[in-house]
Amino acid sequence: MDLRDYVRILRKRWPIIVAALVIAGVAAAAIAFRATPVYAAHIQLFVTTPSGGDNTTGLQQGNTFTQERVKSYAEIVSSPKVLDPVIAELHLTESDAELAQHVSASAPLDTVLINVTVTDTNPQSASRIANAVGTSFSTVVALLEEPAGGGASPIKVTTVKQASVPAAPVSPNRKLDIGLGLLVGIAVGLGIAVLRDTLDTTVKTMSDLALVTKSAFLGGIVFDPEVPKRPLITHADPQSRRAESFRHLRTNLQFLDIMNDSKSFVITSSVGGEGKSTTCANLAVALAATGCRVALVEGDLRRPKVADYLGLERAVGLTTVLIGQATITDVMQSWGNGQLHVLPAGRVPPNPSELLGSQAMQLVIRELEASYDYVLIDAPPLLPVTDATVLSRIAQGAIVVVGSGKIRREQLRRALETLAAVDAPVHGLILNFLPTKGPDASSYYAYGYDGSKQKDVAESGNWLPDVNSAGAPTIMLANGRRTRKASRH
């Protein structure tokens, strides 16, 4: 992942990060404000030893001896020998082990000082215990350093700074705790966002398609929330961005026709809900608008929708022809400017797969190929049923519609494998429902309209046609060369 990927994740998953930030901040604030305040009292002790003489050497030796001794003294400040007299004097309820957890001592480097800190939930108690520890420690050191033959200890411990009653607690530090909580929240939110994006296997962009297949990318269709109300966007609103997407797809398909001399295409998808029927109908309308003769066959005999989108009668149609009760001319219906002819599904049969794989269906497709420039066949999804796989063998290949955010990469891979298993050619993929806003929108425009990105796509084994100023389709081939051919329509 590079910086742009992280920026995209931030833009896309920002609610997760904000939620983690708020939760962590509130939790840290709750803990900080509910925590019992702890106060710290400090005393400072000064340790002296005999100098060993009045000369400089003696003074230096005495000072060195004291510094070495101080390191050991700091370790015994919290020992039971020091703390037991404190407990007895102040009538404390803690044991020496419990009190030792609240007493700490340190000896600054190259000094003869010992700093003792005592913490307690009561500031007065912290101060009294600290001063008592200083007194007890002086007594213990005197006993430990008492000469073997008797007499006064040569080591003297003096309290140079008495413990005062602390005015403010040292814990909790609410500002610091809340700040740390917010930082933890940001880190956790980012981690969850990155993890969720990594585990998200849905196909959303051209990059996701490239992880599954090297099949050609024919174009992207932008999302329009009004699709259920106006599925034929190329007819209802020809100036919309979605309609322009279909015109771009039309140009790419014309180029595909030139390269492969194909006429009949099965338009299918991996699962339902990816928009293959609306894509097929709009593409047919867009092709017919250029003057091409287009035959649109409603090959989805399970849930036919194309006739409803076009407002045509579907009581008779493809099934009527396949069982020999009518000819294609009898049931074919004209739509629009007369260049688009639609063969509705007819009555829904009990055996769709058998009818679509029959010899009669082959004859229907061959007859349509002889009379029309393009034959588009709307077929059921690939994974639930075998209808589209059967049709792709009879026709000259399949075009697979992929719903952005509607399907996982594994589902698309299995769908393409079903076509490969019967040697049905896949002429390309159409990425549907592409977002026009948000972090994923830039990917579409980069791969769909920015020529600088086309070389990257071509080098990965794909090609992306474009249109030159004269209207002829242009393609970036795998070797990096640009090929241009004039459309025959």
mmCIF file of N, CA, C and O in Angstrom, residues 233-307:
data_model
loop_
_atom_site.group_PDB
_atom_site.id
_atom_site.type_symbol
_atom_site.label_atom_id
_atom_site.label_comp_id
_atom_site.label_asym_id
_atom_site.label_seq_id
_atom_site.Cartn_x
_atom_site.Cartn_y
_atom_site.Cartn_z
ATOM 1 N N ILE A 233 -31.792 5.032 -19.353
ATOM 2 C CA ILE A 233 -31.248 6.375 -19.178
ATOM 3 C C ILE A 233 -30.781 6.972 -20.498
ATOM 4 O O ILE A 233 -30.834 8.188 -20.697
ATOM 5 N N THR A 234 -30.323 6.148 -21.430
ATOM 6 C CA THR A 234 -29.864 6.673 -22.729
ATOM 7 C C THR A 234 -31.006 7.279 -23.521
ATOM 8 O O THR A 234 -30.785 8.115 -24.390
ATOM 9 N N HIS A 235 -32.230 6.859 -23.207
ATOM 10 C CA HIS A 235 -33.407 7.423 -23.870
ATOM 11 C C HIS A 235 -34.056 8.516 -23.025
ATOM 12 O O HIS A 235 -34.460 9.554 -23.547
ATOM 13 N N ALA A 236 -34.118 8.294 -21.693
ATOM 14 C CA ALA A 236 -34.801 9.246 -20.818
ATOM 15 C C ALA A 236 -33.988 10.506 -20.587
ATOM 16 O O ALA A 236 -34.528 11.612 -20.520
ATOM 17 N N ASP A 237 -32.688 10.386 -20.470
ATOM 18 C CA ASP A 237 -31.821 11.544 -20.196
ATOM 19 C C ASP A 237 -30.491 11.338 -20.916
ATOM 20 O O ASP A 237 -29.491 10.984 -20.305
ATOM 21 N N PRO A 238 -30.455 11.568 -22.220
ATOM 22 C CA PRO A 238 -29.239 11.286 -22.998
ATOM 23 C C PRO A 238 -28.054 12.160 -22.644
ATOM 24 O O PRO A 238 -26.926 11.852 -23.034
ATOM 25 N N GLN A 239 -28.245 13.252 -21.898
ATOM 26 C CA GLN A 239 -27.140 14.134 -21.536
ATOM 27 C C GLN A 239 -26.557 13.816 -20.163
ATOM 28 O O GLN A 239 -25.636 14.501 -19.711
ATOM 29 N N SER A 240 -27.078 12.806 -19.507
ATOM 30 C CA SER A 240 -26.607 12.475 -18.160
ATOM 31 C C SER A 240 -25.248 11.779 -18.223
ATOM 32 O O SER A 240 -24.818 11.278 -19.261
ATOM 33 N N ARG A 241 -24.585 11.747 -17.092
ATOM 34 C CA ARG A 241 -23.276 11.097 -17.017
ATOM 35 C C ARG A 241 -23.396 9.601 -17.240
ATOM 36 O O ARG A 241 -22.521 8.968 -17.851
ATOM 37 N N ARG A 242 -24.479 9.002 -16.775
ATOM 38 C CA ARG A 242 -24.680 7.565 -16.978
ATOM 39 C C ARG A 242 -24.887 7.265 -18.460
ATOM 40 O O ARG A 242 -24.345 6.277 -18.980
ATOM 41 N N ALA A 243 -25.661 8.108 -19.152
ATOM 42 C CA ALA A 243 -25.848 7.913 -20.587
ATOM 43 C C ALA A 243 -24.534 8.051 -21.338
ATOM 44 O O ALA A 243 -24.261 7.319 -22.296
ATOM 45 N N GLU A 244 -23.697 8.994 -20.909
ATOM 46 C CA GLU A 244 -22.382 9.157 -21.540
ATOM 47 C C GLU A 244 -21.520 7.909 -21.316
ATOM 48 O O GLU A 244 -20.734 7.514 -22.194
ATOM 49 N N SER A 245 -21.691 7.265 -20.179
ATOM 50 C CA SER A 245 -20.947 6.026 -19.916
ATOM 51 C C SER A 245 -21.320 4.953 -20.933
ATOM 52 O O SER A 245 -20.461 4.205 -21.412
ATOM 53 N N PHE A 246 -22.606 4.861 -21.276
ATOM 54 C CA PHE A 246 -23.037 3.869 -22.254
ATOM 55 C C PHE A 246 -22.527 4.211 -23.657
ATOM 56 O O PHE A 246 -22.224 3.303 -24.438
ATOM 57 N N ARG A 247 -22.425 5.490 -23.963
ATOM 58 C CA ARG A 247 -21.873 5.858 -25.273
ATOM 59 C C ARG A 247 -20.389 5.501 -25.336
ATOM 60 O O ARG A 247 -19.885 5.072 -26.378
ATOM 61 N N HIS A 248 -19.698 5.694 -24.241
ATOM 62 C CA HIS A 248 -18.296 5.293 -24.183
ATOM 63 C C HIS A 248 -18.177 3.778 -24.354
ATOM 64 O O HIS A 248 -17.311 3.280 -25.097
ATOM 65 N N LEU A 249 -19.055 3.036 -23.701
ATOM 66 C CA LEU A 249 -19.071 1.581 -23.827
ATOM 67 C C LEU A 249 -19.397 1.172 -25.261
ATOM 68 O O LEU A 249 -18.823 0.222 -25.796
ATOM 69 N N ARG A 250 -20.314 1.884 -25.876
ATOM 70 C CA ARG A 250 -20.670 1.596 -27.273
ATOM 71 C C ARG A 250 -19.452 1.702 -28.187
ATOM 72 O O ARG A 250 -19.221 0.843 -29.045
ATOM 73 N N THR A 251 -18.674 2.760 -28.011
ATOM 74 C CA THR A 251 -17.476 2.937 -28.829
ATOM 75 C C THR A 251 -16.503 1.784 -28.631
ATOM 76 O O THR A 251 -15.921 1.266 -29.588
ATOM 77 N N ASN A 252 -16.329 1.381 -27.399
ATOM 78 C CA ASN A 252 -15.431 0.263 -27.114
ATOM 79 C C ASN A 252 -15.924 -1.033 -27.744
ATOM 80 O O ASN A 252 -15.133 -1.842 -28.251
ATOM 81 N N LEU A 253 -17.240 -1.238 -27.712
ATOM 82 C CA LEU A 253 -17.802 -2.451 -28.302
ATOM 83 C C LEU A 253 -17.646 -2.438 -29.827
ATOM 84 O O LEU A 253 -17.399 -3.477 -30.438
ATOM 85 N N GLN A 254 -17.773 -1.285 -30.434
ATOM 86 C CA GLN A 254 -17.563 -1.182 -31.878
ATOM 87 C C GLN A 254 -16.127 -1.543 -32.238
ATOM 88 O O GLN A 254 -15.875 -2.216 -33.239
ATOM 89 N N PHE A 255 -15.198 -1.107 -31.411
ATOM 90 C CA PHE A 255 -13.803 -1.474 -31.651
ATOM 91 C C PHE A 255 -13.611 -2.976 -31.481
ATOM 92 O O PHE A 255 -12.903 -3.621 -32.251
ATOM 93 N N LEU A 256 -14.257 -3.543 -30.457
ATOM 94 C CA LEU A 256 -14.175 -4.981 -30.232
ATOM 95 C C LEU A 256 -14.718 -5.742 -31.426
ATOM 96 O O LEU A 256 -14.171 -6.765 -31.846
ATOM 97 N N ASP A 257 -15.776 -5.230 -32.017
ATOM 98 C CA ASP A 257 -16.378 -5.848 -33.200
ATOM 99 C C ASP A 257 -15.391 -5.840 -34.361
ATOM 100 O O ASP A 257 -15.266 -6.799 -35.121
ATOM 101 N N ILE A 258 -14.645 -4.733 -34.520
ATOM 102 C CA ILE A 258 -13.667 -4.631 -35.600
ATOM 103 C C ILE A 258 -12.544 -5.643 -35.406
ATOM 104 O O ILE A 258 -12.122 -6.327 -36.337
ATOM 105 N N MET A 259 -12.045 -5.750 -34.165
ATOM 106 C CA MET A 259 -10.891 -6.603 -33.893
ATOM 107 C C MET A 259 -11.249 -8.082 -34.023
ATOM 108 O O MET A 259 -10.467 -8.887 -34.524
ATOM 109 N N ASN A 260 -12.452 -8.487 -33.564
ATOM 110 C CA ASN A 260 -12.799 -9.905 -33.497
ATOM 111 C C ASN A 260 -13.851 -10.332 -34.505
ATOM 112 O O ASN A 260 -14.181 -11.503 -34.591
ATOM 113 N N ASP A 261 -14.394 -9.377 -35.260
ATOM 114 C CA ASP A 261 -15.452 -9.665 -36.225
ATOM 115 C C ASP A 261 -16.610 -10.395 -35.559
ATOM 116 O O ASP A 261 -17.186 -11.336 -36.100
ATOM 117 N N SER A 262 -16.924 -9.975 -34.330
ATOM 118 C CA SER A 262 -18.020 -10.594 -33.589
ATOM 119 C C SER A 262 -19.298 -9.814 -33.818
ATOM 120 O O SER A 262 -19.284 -8.598 -34.021
ATOM 121 N N LYS A 263 -20.406 -10.541 -33.767
ATOM 122 C CA LYS A 263 -21.699 -9.884 -33.936
ATOM 123 C C LYS A 263 -22.654 -10.163 -32.783
ATOM 124 O O LYS A 263 -23.479 -9.320 -32.455
ATOM 125 N N SER A 264 -22.583 -11.342 -32.212
ATOM 126 C CA SER A 264 -23.527 -11.703 -31.155
ATOM 127 C C SER A 264 -22.805 -11.783 -29.815
ATOM 128 O O SER A 264 -21.774 -12.446 -29.691
ATOM 129 N N PHE A 265 -23.358 -11.108 -28.840
ATOM 130 C CA PHE A 265 -22.755 -11.055 -27.515
ATOM 131 C C PHE A 265 -23.804 -11.418 -26.463
ATOM 132 O O PHE A 265 -24.922 -10.876 -26.478
ATOM 133 N N VAL A 266 -23.420 -12.304 -25.569
ATOM 134 C CA VAL A 266 -24.264 -12.623 -24.423
ATOM 135 C C VAL A 266 -23.897 -11.672 -23.297
ATOM 136 O O VAL A 266 -22.741 -11.621 -22.873
ATOM 137 N N ILE A 267 -24.863 -10.902 -22.823
ATOM 138 C CA ILE A 267 -24.645 -9.973 -21.713
ATOM 139 C C ILE A 267 -25.130 -10.666 -20.441
ATOM 140 O O ILE A 267 -26.314 -10.948 -20.287
ATOM 141 N N THR A 268 -24.195 -10.954 -19.537
ATOM 142 C CA THR A 268 -24.543 -11.683 -18.321
ATOM 143 C C THR A 268 -23.787 -11.095 -17.137
ATOM 144 O O THR A 268 -23.081 -10.082 -17.266
ATOM 145 N N SER A 269 -23.934 -11.719 -15.994
ATOM 146 C CA SER A 269 -23.247 -11.291 -14.772
ATOM 147 C C SER A 269 -22.977 -12.522 -13.921
ATOM 148 O O SER A 269 -23.367 -13.635 -14.287
ATOM 149 N N SER A 270 -22.324 -12.330 -12.801
ATOM 150 C CA SER A 270 -22.028 -13.461 -11.924
ATOM 151 C C SER A 270 -23.238 -13.851 -11.091
ATOM 152 O O SER A 270 -23.587 -15.027 -10.979
ATOM 153 N N VAL A 271 -23.862 -12.860 -10.479
ATOM 154 C CA VAL A 271 -25.051 -13.084 -9.655
ATOM 155 C C VAL A 271 -26.098 -12.055 -10.041
ATOM 156 O O VAL A 271 -25.851 -11.151 -10.845
ATOM 157 N N GLY A 272 -27.280 -12.178 -9.458
ATOM 158 C CA GLY A 272 -28.336 -11.212 -9.727
ATOM 159 C C GLY A 272 -28.059 -9.876 -9.061
ATOM 160 O O GLY A 272 -27.276 -9.775 -8.114
ATOM 161 N N GLY A 273 -28.697 -8.845 -9.559
ATOM 162 C CA GLY A 273 -28.576 -7.523 -8.960
ATOM 163 C C GLY A 273 -27.393 -6.714 -9.414
ATOM 164 O O GLY A 273 -27.108 -5.663 -8.842
ATOM 165 N N GLU A 274 -26.670 -7.168 -10.449
ATOM 166 C CA GLU A 274 -25.506 -6.423 -10.931
ATOM 167 C C GLU A 274 -25.837 -5.507 -12.102
ATOM 168 O O GLU A 274 -24.957 -4.848 -12.630
ATOM 169 N N GLY A 275 -27.107 -5.486 -12.508
ATOM 170 C CA GLY A 275 -27.528 -4.542 -13.537
ATOM 171 C C GLY A 275 -27.278 -4.995 -14.962
ATOM 172 O O GLY A 275 -27.135 -4.156 -15.849
ATOM 173 N N LYS A 276 -27.252 -6.308 -15.217
ATOM 174 C CA LYS A 276 -26.938 -6.766 -16.577
ATOM 175 C C LYS A 276 -28.088 -6.485 -17.543
ATOM 176 O O LYS A 276 -27.856 -6.184 -18.723
ATOM 177 N N SER A 277 -29.340 -6.539 -17.099
ATOM 178 C CA SER A 277 -30.462 -6.293 -18.006
ATOM 179 C C SER A 277 -30.539 -4.825 -18.416
ATOM 180 O O SER A 277 -30.742 -4.503 -19.593
ATOM 181 N N THR A 278 -30.394 -3.915 -17.450
ATOM 182 C CA THR A 278 -30.416 -2.489 -17.796
ATOM 183 C C THR A 278 -29.214 -2.126 -18.659
ATOM 184 O O THR A 278 -29.314 -1.309 -19.577
ATOM 185 N N THR A 279 -28.058 -2.749 -18.395
ATOM 186 C CA THR A 279 -26.876 -2.494 -19.214
ATOM 187 C C THR A 279 -27.098 -2.965 -20.642
ATOM 188 O O THR A 279 -26.777 -2.255 -21.610
ATOM 189 N N CYS A 280 -27.678 -4.145 -20.800
ATOM 190 C CA CYS A 280 -27.936 -4.693 -22.131
ATOM 191 C C CYS A 280 -28.916 -3.803 -22.903
ATOM 192 O O CYS A 280 -28.686 -3.491 -24.075
ATOM 193 N N ALA A 281 -29.991 -3.391 -22.248
ATOM 194 C CA ALA A 281 -30.995 -2.567 -22.918
ATOM 195 C C ALA A 281 -30.439 -1.203 -23.309
ATOM 196 O O ALA A 281 -30.637 -0.728 -24.428
ATOM 197 N N ASN A 282 -29.705 -0.552 -22.408
ATOM 198 C CA ASN A 282 -29.147 0.768 -22.706
ATOM 199 C C ASN A 282 -28.071 0.695 -23.785
ATOM 200 O O ASN A 282 -27.963 1.586 -24.630
ATOM 201 N N LEU A 283 -27.278 -0.366 -23.753
ATOM 202 C CA LEU A 283 -26.250 -0.523 -24.782
ATOM 203 C C LEU A 283 -26.888 -0.729 -26.147
ATOM 204 O O LEU A 283 -26.410 -0.185 -27.156
ATOM 205 N N ALA A 284 -27.976 -1.475 -26.199
ATOM 206 C CA ALA A 284 -28.682 -1.674 -27.465
ATOM 207 C C ALA A 284 -29.239 -0.365 -27.998
ATOM 208 O O ALA A 284 -29.138 -0.066 -29.203
ATOM 209 N N VAL A 285 -29.824 0.436 -27.125
ATOM 210 C CA VAL A 285 -30.359 1.737 -27.533
ATOM 211 C C VAL A 285 -29.237 2.643 -28.030
ATOM 212 O O VAL A 285 -29.374 3.350 -29.042
ATOM 213 N N ALA A 286 -28.099 2.640 -27.332
ATOM 214 C CA ALA A 286 -26.966 3.478 -27.735
ATOM 215 C C ALA A 286 -26.410 3.048 -29.086
ATOM 216 O O ALA A 286 -26.050 3.893 -29.921
ATOM 217 N N LEU A 287 -26.331 1.747 -29.332
ATOM 218 C CA LEU A 287 -25.851 1.269 -30.625
ATOM 219 C C LEU A 287 -26.811 1.635 -31.743
ATOM 220 O O LEU A 287 -26.406 2.043 -32.839
ATOM 221 N N ALA A 288 -28.108 1.482 -31.484
ATOM 222 C CA ALA A 288 -29.107 1.813 -32.504
ATOM 223 C C ALA A 288 -29.093 3.292 -32.839
ATOM 224 O O ALA A 288 -29.399 3.688 -33.974
ATOM 225 N N ALA A 289 -28.711 4.133 -31.876
ATOM 226 C CA ALA A 289 -28.689 5.583 -32.114
ATOM 227 C C ALA A 289 -27.635 5.973 -33.136
ATOM 228 O O ALA A 289 -27.711 7.058 -33.733
ATOM 229 N N THR A 290 -26.643 5.112 -33.379
ATOM 230 C CA THR A 290 -25.600 5.410 -34.366
ATOM 231 C C THR A 290 -25.988 4.961 -35.766
ATOM 232 O O THR A 290 -25.224 5.142 -36.715
ATOM 233 N N GLY A 291 -27.160 4.338 -35.914
ATOM 234 C CA GLY A 291 -27.599 3.853 -37.212
ATOM 235 C C GLY A 291 -27.358 2.377 -37.419
ATOM 236 O O GLY A 291 -27.694 1.840 -38.480
ATOM 237 N N CYS A 292 -26.770 1.694 -36.432
ATOM 238 C CA CYS A 292 -26.553 0.250 -36.547
ATOM 239 C C CYS A 292 -27.877 -0.490 -36.357
ATOM 240 O O CYS A 292 -28.739 -0.076 -35.584
ATOM 241 N N ARG A 293 -28.017 -1.584 -37.073
ATOM 242 C CA ARG A 293 -29.186 -2.455 -36.881
ATOM 243 C C ARG A 293 -28.865 -3.396 -35.725
ATOM 244 O O ARG A 293 -27.896 -4.165 -35.780
ATOM 245 N N VAL A 294 -29.681 -3.324 -34.695
ATOM 246 C CA VAL A 294 -29.419 -4.058 -33.465
ATOM 247 C C VAL A 294 -30.593 -4.966 -33.147
ATOM 248 O O VAL A 294 -31.757 -4.526 -33.190
ATOM 249 N N ALA A 295 -30.289 -6.224 -32.837
ATOM 250 C CA ALA A 295 -31.295 -7.170 -32.364
ATOM 251 C C ALA A 295 -31.046 -7.413 -30.880
ATOM 252 O O ALA A 295 -29.961 -7.844 -30.491
ATOM 253 N N LEU A 296 -32.044 -7.128 -30.091
ATOM 254 C CA LEU A 296 -31.947 -7.338 -28.649
ATOM 255 C C LEU A 296 -32.811 -8.536 -28.284
ATOM 256 O O LEU A 296 -34.037 -8.499 -28.448
ATOM 257 N N VAL A 297 -32.177 -9.601 -27.823
ATOM 258 C CA VAL A 297 -32.874 -10.851 -27.501
ATOM 259 C C VAL A 297 -32.984 -10.986 -25.993
ATOM 260 O O VAL A 297 -31.978 -10.915 -25.274
ATOM 261 N N GLU A 298 -34.189 -11.192 -25.529
ATOM 262 C CA GLU A 298 -34.410 -11.386 -24.096
ATOM 263 C C GLU A 298 -34.204 -12.864 -23.778
ATOM 264 O O GLU A 298 -35.147 -13.659 -23.753
ATOM 265 N N GLY A 299 -32.942 -13.222 -23.529
ATOM 266 C CA GLY A 299 -32.592 -14.618 -23.285
ATOM 267 C C GLY A 299 -32.728 -15.048 -21.838
ATOM 268 O O GLY A 299 -32.446 -16.207 -21.523
ATOM 269 N N ASP A 300 -33.117 -14.152 -20.964
ATOM 270 C CA ASP A 300 -33.372 -14.514 -19.567
ATOM 271 C C ASP A 300 -34.801 -15.033 -19.478
ATOM 272 O O ASP A 300 -35.757 -14.267 -19.342
ATOM 273 N N LEU A 301 -34.964 -16.336 -19.591
ATOM 274 C CA LEU A 301 -36.298 -16.957 -19.590
ATOM 275 C C LEU A 301 -36.792 -17.271 -18.190
ATOM 276 O O LEU A 301 -37.823 -17.921 -18.031
ATOM 277 N N ARG A 302 -36.054 -16.819 -17.183
ATOM 278 C CA ARG A 302 -36.457 -17.063 -15.797
ATOM 279 C C ARG A 302 -37.047 -15.802 -15.164
ATOM 280 O O ARG A 302 -38.102 -15.863 -14.534
ATOM 281 N N ARG A 303 -36.364 -14.687 -15.324
ATOM 282 C CA ARG A 303 -36.866 -13.409 -14.800
ATOM 283 C C ARG A 303 -36.699 -12.344 -15.879
ATOM 284 O O ARG A 303 -35.852 -11.454 -15.773
ATOM 285 N N PRO A 304 -37.464 -12.407 -16.943
ATOM 286 C CA PRO A 304 -37.315 -11.436 -18.048
ATOM 287 C C PRO A 304 -37.719 -10.026 -17.621
ATOM 288 O O PRO A 304 -38.745 -9.838 -16.964
ATOM 289 N N LYS A 305 -36.892 -9.052 -17.999
ATOM 290 C CA LYS A 305 -37.155 -7.660 -17.624
ATOM 291 C C LYS A 305 -37.039 -6.689 -18.797
ATOM 292 O O LYS A 305 -37.558 -5.581 -18.726
ATOM 293 N N VAL A 306 -36.314 -7.077 -19.848
ATOM 294 C CA VAL A 306 -36.007 -6.141 -20.919
ATOM 295 C C VAL A 306 -37.269 -5.604 -21.574
ATOM 296 O O VAL A 306 -37.384 -4.397 -21.838
ATOM 297 N N ALA A 307 -38.225 -6.475 -21.856
ATOM 298 C CA ALA A 307 -39.464 -6.022 -22.503
ATOM 299 C C ALA A 307 -40.200 -5.007 -21.645
ATOM 300 O O ALA A 307 -40.766 -4.027 -22.157
#
